[in-house]
PDB file of C-alpha atoms in Angstrom:
ATOM      1  CA  MET A   1      -0.002   0.084   0.145  1.00 39.00           C
ATOM      2  CA  ALA A   2       2.942   2.269   0.924  1.00 42.00           C
ATOM      3  CA  GLU A   3       4.462   1.886  -2.553  1.00 49.00           C
ATOM      4  CA  ARG A   4       0.963   2.924  -4.419  1.00 52.00           C
ATOM      5  CA  SER A   5       0.683   5.941  -2.498  1.00 48.00           C
ATOM      6  CA  GLY A   6       4.555   6.983  -2.884  1.00 52.00           C
ATOM      7  CA  VAL A   7       4.666   7.193   0.968  1.00 42.00           C
ATOM      8  CA  GLY A   8       8.080   5.704   1.988  1.00 51.00           C
ATOM      9  CA  ARG A   9       9.771   6.122  -1.547  1.00 84.00           C
ATOM     10  CA  VAL A  10      13.101   7.448  -1.522  1.00 90.00           C
ATOM     11  CA  PRO A  11      13.473  10.188  -4.178  1.00 94.00           C
ATOM     12  CA  GLY A  12      15.935   9.493  -7.037  1.00 95.00           C
ATOM     13  CA  SER A  13      18.164  12.461  -5.977  1.00 96.00           C
ATOM     14  CA  VAL A  14      19.071  10.813  -2.729  1.00 96.00           C
ATOM     15  CA  ILE A  15      19.409   7.249  -4.416  1.00 97.00           C
ATOM     16  CA  ALA A  16      21.887   8.952  -6.879  1.00 98.00           C
ATOM     17  CA  ALA A  17      23.810  10.938  -4.383  1.00 98.00           C
ATOM     18  CA  GLY A  18      23.974   7.910  -2.297  1.00 98.00           C
ATOM     19  CA  GLY A  19      25.194   5.711  -4.964  1.00 98.00           C
ATOM     20  CA  LEU A  20      28.161   8.133  -5.801  1.00 98.00           C
ATOM     21  CA  VAL A  21      29.032   8.608  -2.101  1.00 98.00           C
ATOM     22  CA  GLY A  22      28.464   5.139  -1.093  1.00 98.00           C
ATOM     23  CA  GLY A  23      30.114   3.627  -4.090  1.00 98.00           C
ATOM     24  CA  TYR A  24      33.138   5.478  -3.241  1.00 98.00           C
ATOM     25  CA  GLY A  25      33.217   4.881   0.379  1.00 98.00           C
ATOM     26  CA  VAL A  26      32.782   1.204  -0.161  1.00 98.00           C
ATOM     27  CA  ALA A  27      35.579   1.005  -2.778  1.00 97.00           C
ATOM     28  CA  ARG A  28      38.165   2.996  -0.432  1.00 97.00           C
ATOM     29  CA  TRP A  29      37.142   1.345   2.682  1.00 98.00           C
ATOM     30  CA  THR A  30      37.230  -2.134   1.479  1.00 98.00           C
ATOM     31  CA  LYS A  31      40.029  -1.639  -1.204  1.00 97.00           C
ATOM     32  CA  LYS A  32      37.800  -3.384  -3.663  1.00 98.00           C
ATOM     33  CA  ARG A  33      37.063  -0.995  -6.506  1.00 96.00           C
ATOM     34  CA  PRO A  34      34.719  -3.520  -8.071  1.00 98.00           C
ATOM     35  CA  LEU A  35      32.599  -3.702  -4.913  1.00 98.00           C
ATOM     36  CA  GLY A  36      32.391   0.033  -4.981  1.00 98.00           C
ATOM     37  CA  GLY A  37      31.129  -0.208  -8.799  1.00 98.00           C
ATOM     38  CA  VAL A  38      28.539  -2.652  -7.685  1.00 98.00           C
ATOM     39  CA  VAL A  39      27.115  -0.009  -5.236  1.00 98.00           C
ATOM     40  CA  LEU A  40      27.443   2.640  -7.678  1.00 98.00           C
ATOM     41  CA  ALA A  41      25.510   0.458 -10.444  1.00 98.00           C
ATOM     42  CA  VAL A  42      22.844  -0.619  -7.875  1.00 98.00           C
ATOM     43  CA  ALA A  43      22.111   2.640  -6.898  1.00 98.00           C
ATOM     44  CA  GLY A  44      22.113   4.282 -10.533  1.00 97.00           C
ATOM     45  CA  ALA A  45      19.796   1.568 -11.667  1.00 97.00           C
ATOM     46  CA  ALA A  46      17.203   2.672  -8.868  1.00 96.00           C
ATOM     47  CA  ALA A  47      17.660   6.060  -9.505  1.00 97.00           C
ATOM     48  CA  ALA A  48      17.154   5.649 -13.183  1.00 96.00           C
ATOM     49  CA  GLN A  49      13.829   3.975 -12.159  1.00 95.00           C
ATOM     50  CA  GLN A  50      12.602   6.547 -10.011  1.00 93.00           C
ATOM     51  CA  TRP A  51      13.401   9.135 -12.785  1.00 95.00           C
ATOM     52  CA  ARG A  52      11.722   7.182 -15.342  1.00 95.00           C
ATOM     53  CA  GLN A  53       8.462   6.846 -13.209  1.00 93.00           C
ATOM     54  CA  ARG A  54       8.369  10.414 -12.301  1.00 93.00           C
ATOM     55  CA  ALA A  55       9.490  12.091 -15.180  1.00 94.00           C
ATOM     56  CA  GLY A  56       9.504   9.870 -18.264  1.00 95.00           C
ATOM     57  CA  GLY A  57      12.204   8.006 -20.265  1.00 96.00           C
ATOM     58  CA  LYS A  58      14.026  11.130 -21.952  1.00 97.00           C
ATOM     59  CA  ALA A  59      14.305  12.586 -18.502  1.00 96.00           C
ATOM     60  CA  ALA A  60      15.877   9.388 -16.797  1.00 97.00           C
ATOM     61  CA  GLY A  61      18.449   8.956 -19.999  1.00 97.00           C
ATOM     62  CA  ALA A  62      19.457  12.533 -19.413  1.00 98.00           C
ATOM     63  CA  LEU A  63      19.823  11.951 -15.612  1.00 98.00           C
ATOM     64  CA  THR A  64      21.470   8.605 -15.960  1.00 98.00           C
ATOM     65  CA  ALA A  65      23.937  10.336 -18.471  1.00 98.00           C
ATOM     66  CA  ALA A  66      24.774  12.872 -15.504  1.00 98.00           C
ATOM     67  CA  TYR A  67      24.979  10.375 -13.308  1.00 98.00           C
ATOM     68  CA  VAL A  68      27.774   8.383 -15.344  1.00 98.00           C
ATOM     69  CA  ALA A  69      29.306  11.580 -16.318  1.00 98.00           C
ATOM     70  CA  ALA A  70      29.499  12.681 -12.629  1.00 98.00           C
ATOM     71  CA  PHE A  71      31.395   9.440 -11.633  1.00 97.00           C
ATOM     72  CA  ALA A  72      33.862  10.018 -14.369  1.00 97.00           C
ATOM     73  CA  GLY A  73      34.283  13.708 -13.792  1.00 97.00           C
ATOM     74  CA  SER A  74      34.978  13.124 -10.131  1.00 97.00           C
ATOM     75  CA  HIS A  75      38.234  11.561 -10.865  1.00 95.00           C
ATOM     76  CA  PRO A  76      39.965  14.390 -12.739  1.00 97.00           C
ATOM     77  CA  LEU A  77      38.268  16.805 -10.318  1.00 97.00           C
ATOM     78  CA  ALA A  78      39.673  14.671  -7.152  1.00 97.00           C
ATOM     79  CA  LYS A  79      43.115  15.532  -8.453  1.00 97.00           C
ATOM     80  CA  LYS A  80      42.216  19.342  -7.882  1.00 97.00           C
ATOM     81  CA  VAL A  81      40.331  19.636  -4.957  1.00 98.00           C
ATOM     82  CA  GLY A  82      40.769  15.828  -3.121  1.00 97.00           C
ATOM     83  CA  ALA A  83      39.089  13.065  -3.326  1.00 97.00           C
ATOM     84  CA  TRP A  84      35.716  13.579  -0.903  1.00 98.00           C
ATOM     85  CA  PRO A  85      35.441  17.013  -1.829  1.00 98.00           C
ATOM     86  CA  SER A  86      34.993  15.859  -5.477  1.00 98.00           C
ATOM     87  CA  VAL A  87      32.872  12.841  -4.559  1.00 98.00           C
ATOM     88  CA  PHE A  88      30.493  15.308  -2.585  1.00 98.00           C
ATOM     89  CA  GLY A  89      30.651  17.895  -5.040  1.00 98.00           C
ATOM     90  CA  VAL A  90      29.615  15.640  -7.929  1.00 98.00           C
ATOM     91  CA  ALA A  91      27.050  14.035  -5.756  1.00 98.00           C
ATOM     92  CA  GLY A  92      25.220  17.029  -4.939  1.00 98.00           C
ATOM     93  CA  ALA A  93      25.095  18.364  -8.452  1.00 98.00           C
ATOM     94  CA  VAL A  94      23.461  15.121  -9.547  1.00 98.00           C
ATOM     95  CA  ALA A  95      21.111  15.239  -6.572  1.00 97.00           C
ATOM     96  CA  LEU A  96      20.258  19.162  -7.758  1.00 97.00           C
ATOM     97  CA  ALA A  97      19.738  18.052 -11.265  1.00 97.00           C
ATOM     98  CA  SER A  98      17.536  14.829 -10.313  1.00 97.00           C
ATOM     99  CA  TRP A  99      15.483  17.022  -8.153  1.00 97.00           C
ATOM    100  CA  ALA A 100      14.971  20.037 -10.652  1.00 97.00           C
ATOM    101  CA  VAL A 101      14.194  17.455 -13.325  1.00 96.00           C
ATOM    102  CA  ALA A 102      12.261  14.736 -11.452  1.00 94.00           C
ATOM    103  CA  ASP A 103      11.859  14.729  -7.601  1.00 90.00           C
ATOM    104  CA  ARG A 104       9.821  18.223  -7.475  1.00 87.00           C
ATOM    105  CA  LYS A 105       7.212  16.826  -9.558  1.00 69.00           C
ATOM    106  CA  GLY A 106       6.440  13.925  -7.330  1.00 59.00           C
TER     107      GLY A 106
END
């Protein structure tokens, strides 16, 4: 019942930001980059599903591309500002984009 009403549904912005931060954290703390990649991928898929439901396929595709670009862009950015500031910065940017495109509608 909660699923139908939307009560208890985690916004895509929170899932995406959590995936970027959590994926990096898992990779760093376990020293197993593939495990961090699993966290990143699972969160990305879950966020994409939320985006598709709330804003449609084109918006979900654009937000998914932003999620992947944020992950890729965090690496060179980390060389300039440090790893954690980079991860938090790109996670915040993706969360803001997600909120603007999909989450504020729901």
